[in-house]
Tab-separated table of C-alpha atoms in Angstrom:
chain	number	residue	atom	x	y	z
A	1	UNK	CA	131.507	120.929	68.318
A	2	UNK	CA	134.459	121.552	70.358
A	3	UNK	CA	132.648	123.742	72.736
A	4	UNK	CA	130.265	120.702	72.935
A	5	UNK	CA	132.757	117.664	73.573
A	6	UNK	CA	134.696	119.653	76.249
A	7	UNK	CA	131.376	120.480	78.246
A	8	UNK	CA	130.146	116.579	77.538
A	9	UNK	CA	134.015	115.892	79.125
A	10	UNK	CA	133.632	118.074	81.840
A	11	UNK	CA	129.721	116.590	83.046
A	12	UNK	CA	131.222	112.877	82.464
A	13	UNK	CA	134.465	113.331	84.945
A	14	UNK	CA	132.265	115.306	87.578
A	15	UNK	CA	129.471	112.236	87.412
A	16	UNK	CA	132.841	109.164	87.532
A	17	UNK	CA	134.317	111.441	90.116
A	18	UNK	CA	130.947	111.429	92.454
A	19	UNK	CA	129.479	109.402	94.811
A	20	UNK	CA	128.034	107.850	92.064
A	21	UNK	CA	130.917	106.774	89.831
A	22	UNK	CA	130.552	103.287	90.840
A	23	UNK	CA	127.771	103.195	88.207
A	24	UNK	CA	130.359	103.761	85.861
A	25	UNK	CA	132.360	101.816	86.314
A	26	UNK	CA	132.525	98.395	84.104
A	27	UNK	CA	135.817	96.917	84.903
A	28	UNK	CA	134.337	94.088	86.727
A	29	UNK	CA	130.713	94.842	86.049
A	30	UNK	CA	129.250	91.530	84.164
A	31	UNK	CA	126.067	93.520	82.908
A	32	UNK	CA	125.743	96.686	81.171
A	33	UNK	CA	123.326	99.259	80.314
A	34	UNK	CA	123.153	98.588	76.634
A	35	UNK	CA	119.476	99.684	75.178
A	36	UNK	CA	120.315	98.138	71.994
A	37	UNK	CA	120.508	94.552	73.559
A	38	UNK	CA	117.469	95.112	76.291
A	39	UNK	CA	115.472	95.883	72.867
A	40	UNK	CA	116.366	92.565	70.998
A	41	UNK	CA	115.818	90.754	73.846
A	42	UNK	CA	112.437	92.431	74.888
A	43	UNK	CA	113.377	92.795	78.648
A	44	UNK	CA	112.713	95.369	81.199
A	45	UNK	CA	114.637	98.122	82.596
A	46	UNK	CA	114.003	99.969	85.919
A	47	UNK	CA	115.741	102.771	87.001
A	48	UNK	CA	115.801	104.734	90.409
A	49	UNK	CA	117.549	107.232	92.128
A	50	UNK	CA	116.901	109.409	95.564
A	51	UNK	CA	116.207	112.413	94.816
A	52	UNK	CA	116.486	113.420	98.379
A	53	UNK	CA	120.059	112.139	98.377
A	54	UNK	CA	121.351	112.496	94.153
A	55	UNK	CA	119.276	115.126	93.363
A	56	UNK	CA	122.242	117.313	91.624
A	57	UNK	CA	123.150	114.008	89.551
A	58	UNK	CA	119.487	112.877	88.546
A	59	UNK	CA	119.423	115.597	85.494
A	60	UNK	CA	122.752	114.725	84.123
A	61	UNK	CA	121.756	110.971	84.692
A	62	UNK	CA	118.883	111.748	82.792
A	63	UNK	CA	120.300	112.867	79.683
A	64	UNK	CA	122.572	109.838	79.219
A	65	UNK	CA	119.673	107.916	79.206
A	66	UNK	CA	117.611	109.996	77.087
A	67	UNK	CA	120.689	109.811	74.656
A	68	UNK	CA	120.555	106.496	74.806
A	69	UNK	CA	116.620	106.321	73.903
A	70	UNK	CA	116.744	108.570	70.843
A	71	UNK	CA	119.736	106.835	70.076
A	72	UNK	CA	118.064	103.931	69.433
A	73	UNK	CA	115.059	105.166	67.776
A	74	UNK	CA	116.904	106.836	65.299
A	75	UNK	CA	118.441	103.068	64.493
A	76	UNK	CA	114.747	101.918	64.229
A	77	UNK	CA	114.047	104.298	61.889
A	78	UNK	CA	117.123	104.024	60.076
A	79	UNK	CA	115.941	100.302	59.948
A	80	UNK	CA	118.853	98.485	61.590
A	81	UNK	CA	116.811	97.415	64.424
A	82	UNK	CA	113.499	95.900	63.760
A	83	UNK	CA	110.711	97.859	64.714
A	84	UNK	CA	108.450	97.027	67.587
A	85	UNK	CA	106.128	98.869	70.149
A	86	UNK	CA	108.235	99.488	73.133
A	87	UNK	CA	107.124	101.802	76.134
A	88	UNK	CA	108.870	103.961	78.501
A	89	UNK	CA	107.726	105.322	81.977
A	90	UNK	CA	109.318	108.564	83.403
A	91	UNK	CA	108.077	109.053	86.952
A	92	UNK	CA	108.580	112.513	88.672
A	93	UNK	CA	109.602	113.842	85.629
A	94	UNK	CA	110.173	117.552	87.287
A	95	UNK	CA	113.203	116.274	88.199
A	96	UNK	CA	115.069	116.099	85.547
A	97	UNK	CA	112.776	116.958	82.592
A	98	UNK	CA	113.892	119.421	79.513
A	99	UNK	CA	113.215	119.518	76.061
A	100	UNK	CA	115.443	116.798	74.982
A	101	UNK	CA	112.430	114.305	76.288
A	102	UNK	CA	109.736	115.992	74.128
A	103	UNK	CA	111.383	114.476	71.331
A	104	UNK	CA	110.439	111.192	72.937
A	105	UNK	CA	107.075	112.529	73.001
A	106	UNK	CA	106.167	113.970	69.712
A	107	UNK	CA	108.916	111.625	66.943
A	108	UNK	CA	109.643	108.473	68.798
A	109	UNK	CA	105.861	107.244	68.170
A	110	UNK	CA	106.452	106.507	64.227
A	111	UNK	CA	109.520	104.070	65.498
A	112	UNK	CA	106.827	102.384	68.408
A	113	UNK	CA	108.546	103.698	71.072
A	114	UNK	CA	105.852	105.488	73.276
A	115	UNK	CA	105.759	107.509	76.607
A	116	UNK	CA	104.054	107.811	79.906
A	117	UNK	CA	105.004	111.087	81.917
A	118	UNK	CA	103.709	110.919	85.323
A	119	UNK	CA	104.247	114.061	87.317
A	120	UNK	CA	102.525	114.654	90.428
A	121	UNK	CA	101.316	118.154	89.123
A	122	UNK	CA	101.719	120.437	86.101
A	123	UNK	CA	103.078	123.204	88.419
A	124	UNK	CA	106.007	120.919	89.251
A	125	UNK	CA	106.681	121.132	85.697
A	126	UNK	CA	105.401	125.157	84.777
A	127	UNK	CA	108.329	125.663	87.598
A	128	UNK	CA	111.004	124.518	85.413
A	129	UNK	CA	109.813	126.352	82.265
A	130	UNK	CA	106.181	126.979	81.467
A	131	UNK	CA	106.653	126.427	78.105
A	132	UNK	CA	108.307	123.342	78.720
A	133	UNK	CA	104.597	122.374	80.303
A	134	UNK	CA	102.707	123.764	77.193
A	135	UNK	CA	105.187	121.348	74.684
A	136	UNK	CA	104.791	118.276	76.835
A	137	UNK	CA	100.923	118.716	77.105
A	138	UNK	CA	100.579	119.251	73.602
A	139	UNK	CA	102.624	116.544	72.193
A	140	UNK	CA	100.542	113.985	73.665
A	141	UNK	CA	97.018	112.453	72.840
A	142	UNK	CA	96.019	110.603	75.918
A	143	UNK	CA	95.153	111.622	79.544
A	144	UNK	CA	95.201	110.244	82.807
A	145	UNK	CA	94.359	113.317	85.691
A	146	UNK	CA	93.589	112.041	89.717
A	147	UNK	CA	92.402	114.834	91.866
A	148	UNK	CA	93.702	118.054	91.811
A	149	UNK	CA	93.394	120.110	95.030
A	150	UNK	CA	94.509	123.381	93.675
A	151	UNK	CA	91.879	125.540	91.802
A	152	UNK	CA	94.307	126.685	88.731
A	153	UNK	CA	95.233	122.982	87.955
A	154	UNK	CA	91.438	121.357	88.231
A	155	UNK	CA	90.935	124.798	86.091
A	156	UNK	CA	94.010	124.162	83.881
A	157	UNK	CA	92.541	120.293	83.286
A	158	UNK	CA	88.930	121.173	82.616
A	159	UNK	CA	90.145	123.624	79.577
A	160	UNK	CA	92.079	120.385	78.237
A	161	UNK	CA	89.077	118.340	78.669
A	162	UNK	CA	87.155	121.002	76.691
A	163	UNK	CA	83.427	121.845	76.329
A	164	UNK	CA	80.415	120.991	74.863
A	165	UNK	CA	77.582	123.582	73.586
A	166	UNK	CA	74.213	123.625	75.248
A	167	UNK	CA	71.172	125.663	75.243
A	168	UNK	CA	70.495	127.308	78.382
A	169	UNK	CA	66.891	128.469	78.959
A	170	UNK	CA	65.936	131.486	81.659
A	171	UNK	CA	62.582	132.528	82.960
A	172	UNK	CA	61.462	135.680	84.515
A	173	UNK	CA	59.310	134.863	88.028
A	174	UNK	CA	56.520	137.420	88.934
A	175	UNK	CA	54.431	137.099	92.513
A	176	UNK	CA	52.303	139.794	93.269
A	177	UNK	CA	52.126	141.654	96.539
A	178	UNK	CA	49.672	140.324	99.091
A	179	UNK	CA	49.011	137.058	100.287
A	180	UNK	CA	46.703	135.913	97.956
A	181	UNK	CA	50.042	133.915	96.353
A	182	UNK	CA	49.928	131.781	99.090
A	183	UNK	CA	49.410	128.442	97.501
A	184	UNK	CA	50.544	129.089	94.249
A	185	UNK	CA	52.996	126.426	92.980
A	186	UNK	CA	54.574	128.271	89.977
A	187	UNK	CA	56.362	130.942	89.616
A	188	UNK	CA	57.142	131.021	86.288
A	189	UNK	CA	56.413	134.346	84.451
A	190	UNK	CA	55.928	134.533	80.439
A	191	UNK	CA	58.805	136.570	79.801
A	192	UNK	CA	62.274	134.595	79.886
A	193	UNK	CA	65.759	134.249	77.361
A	194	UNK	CA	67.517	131.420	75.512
A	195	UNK	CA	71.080	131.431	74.352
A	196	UNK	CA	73.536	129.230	73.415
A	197	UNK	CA	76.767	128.899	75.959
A	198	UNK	CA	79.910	126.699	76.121
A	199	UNK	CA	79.665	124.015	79.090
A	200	UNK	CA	82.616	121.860	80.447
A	201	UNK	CA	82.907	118.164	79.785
A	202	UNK	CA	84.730	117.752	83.212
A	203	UNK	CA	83.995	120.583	85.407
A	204	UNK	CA	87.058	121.569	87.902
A	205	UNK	CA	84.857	120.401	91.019
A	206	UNK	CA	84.322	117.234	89.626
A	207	UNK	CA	88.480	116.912	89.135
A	208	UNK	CA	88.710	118.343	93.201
A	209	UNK	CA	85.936	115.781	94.370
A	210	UNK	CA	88.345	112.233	92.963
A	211	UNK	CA	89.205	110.141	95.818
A	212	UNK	CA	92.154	107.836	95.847
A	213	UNK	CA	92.126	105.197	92.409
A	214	UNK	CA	89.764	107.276	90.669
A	215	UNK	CA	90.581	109.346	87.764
A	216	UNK	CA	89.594	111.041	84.274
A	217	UNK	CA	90.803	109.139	81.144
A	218	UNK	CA	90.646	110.913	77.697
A	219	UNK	CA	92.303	110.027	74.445
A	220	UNK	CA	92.731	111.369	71.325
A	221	UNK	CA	92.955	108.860	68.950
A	222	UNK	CA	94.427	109.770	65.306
A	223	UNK	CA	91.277	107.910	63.736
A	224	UNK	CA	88.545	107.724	66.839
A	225	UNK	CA	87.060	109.749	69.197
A	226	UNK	CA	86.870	108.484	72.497
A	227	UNK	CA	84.475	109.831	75.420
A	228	UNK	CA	85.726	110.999	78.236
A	229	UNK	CA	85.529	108.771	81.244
A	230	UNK	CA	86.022	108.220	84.747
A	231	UNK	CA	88.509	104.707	85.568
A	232	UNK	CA	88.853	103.246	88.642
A	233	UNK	CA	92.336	102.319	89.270
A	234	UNK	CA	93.021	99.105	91.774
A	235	UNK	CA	96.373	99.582	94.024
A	236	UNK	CA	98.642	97.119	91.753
A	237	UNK	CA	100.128	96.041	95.523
């Protein structure tokens, strides 16, 4: 625990001692951050940061907050907040994602706090820690995938979208020699196979062909089964 609090210590002074202290910094500061109060009073929180210009910081940022979120669902739980659906977004999550926000993802959803991760691709993501990827994909039932340009990814999402079984049906074609075959219009022998074979819902092309505001929903639902199917997404500005 000591070990712990001195690290903790050490993160906290290098963030109050940065060019981003002033966030910090409550002395004359009329509103807070408190999580706790947003909750009660159903409001809305955004937060931003460049991550051209506080890259280093955004991680640490991010686990204050994400201390602050499990805080609070552990007090729902506990039942000293009242429980209501609540919903986070985390947006370019590469950039500061580890596995302290899978716990958002797979035990906040019995206190109705739910999450939307929206990275711009799963390599982003298999570059911090492929397993990371694996536990983030896993721990979540619904899917929203635009186009994906690069062949492993539209691969990657058709294997999530799974398959269907279908019966596919060959024929043998015979023409003779000559050109008494001329006007023949079938070519269909008698010999031919059948045999059962594992098709894909989504096929990668059709995840390569989106255009922009077009995309693949699927969910999972804990008591329905939803079909796959393609949305078309307005721009919201």
């Amino acid at each position: 625990m000591y070990a712990t609090s001195e690290s903790l210590q050490t993160n906290i002074n290098m963030l109050i001692d940065s060019e981003v202290g002033q966030l910090f910094d409550t002395k004359h500061c009329e509103l807070e951050l408190d999580f706790k109060e947003i909750y009660r009073k159903n409001q809305l929180v955004y937060l931003s940061l460049n991550g051209l210009i506080y890259e280093e910081f955004i991680k640490q940022l991010a686990h204050f907050i994400i201390g602050d979120l499990k805080h609070l669902t552990a007090e729902i739980y506990r039942g000293t907040e009242k429980k209501k659906e609540i919903l986070t977004l985390f947006d370019e999550p590469a950039s500061y994602l580890d596995e302290s926000f899978i716990a958002i993802a797979n035990k906040a959803r019995g206190a109705g706090v739910h999450a939307i991760f929206s990275p711009q691709t799963m390599t982003d993501i298999a570059k911090i820690d492929e397993s990371l990827m694996k536990q983030l994909v896993g721990n979540v039932n619904t899917y929203m995938v635009g186009q994906a340009n690069e062949k492993d990814e539209a691969s990657y999402w058709a294997e999530i979208f799974g398959t269907y079984r279908d019966l596919e049906l060959t024929e043998m074609i015979e023409q003779a020699d000559g050109f008494n075959n001329l006007n023949r219009t079938s070519w269909s022998g008698e010999r031919g196979t059948k045999r059962m074979v594992d098709k894909f819902n989504i096929h990668p092309n059709d995840l390569k062909s989106l255009r922009t505001g077009e995309f693949y929903f699927y969910r999972k639902g804990q008591n329905s089964h939803e079909p796959i199917r393609k949305v078309y997404v307005r721009n919201p500005v």
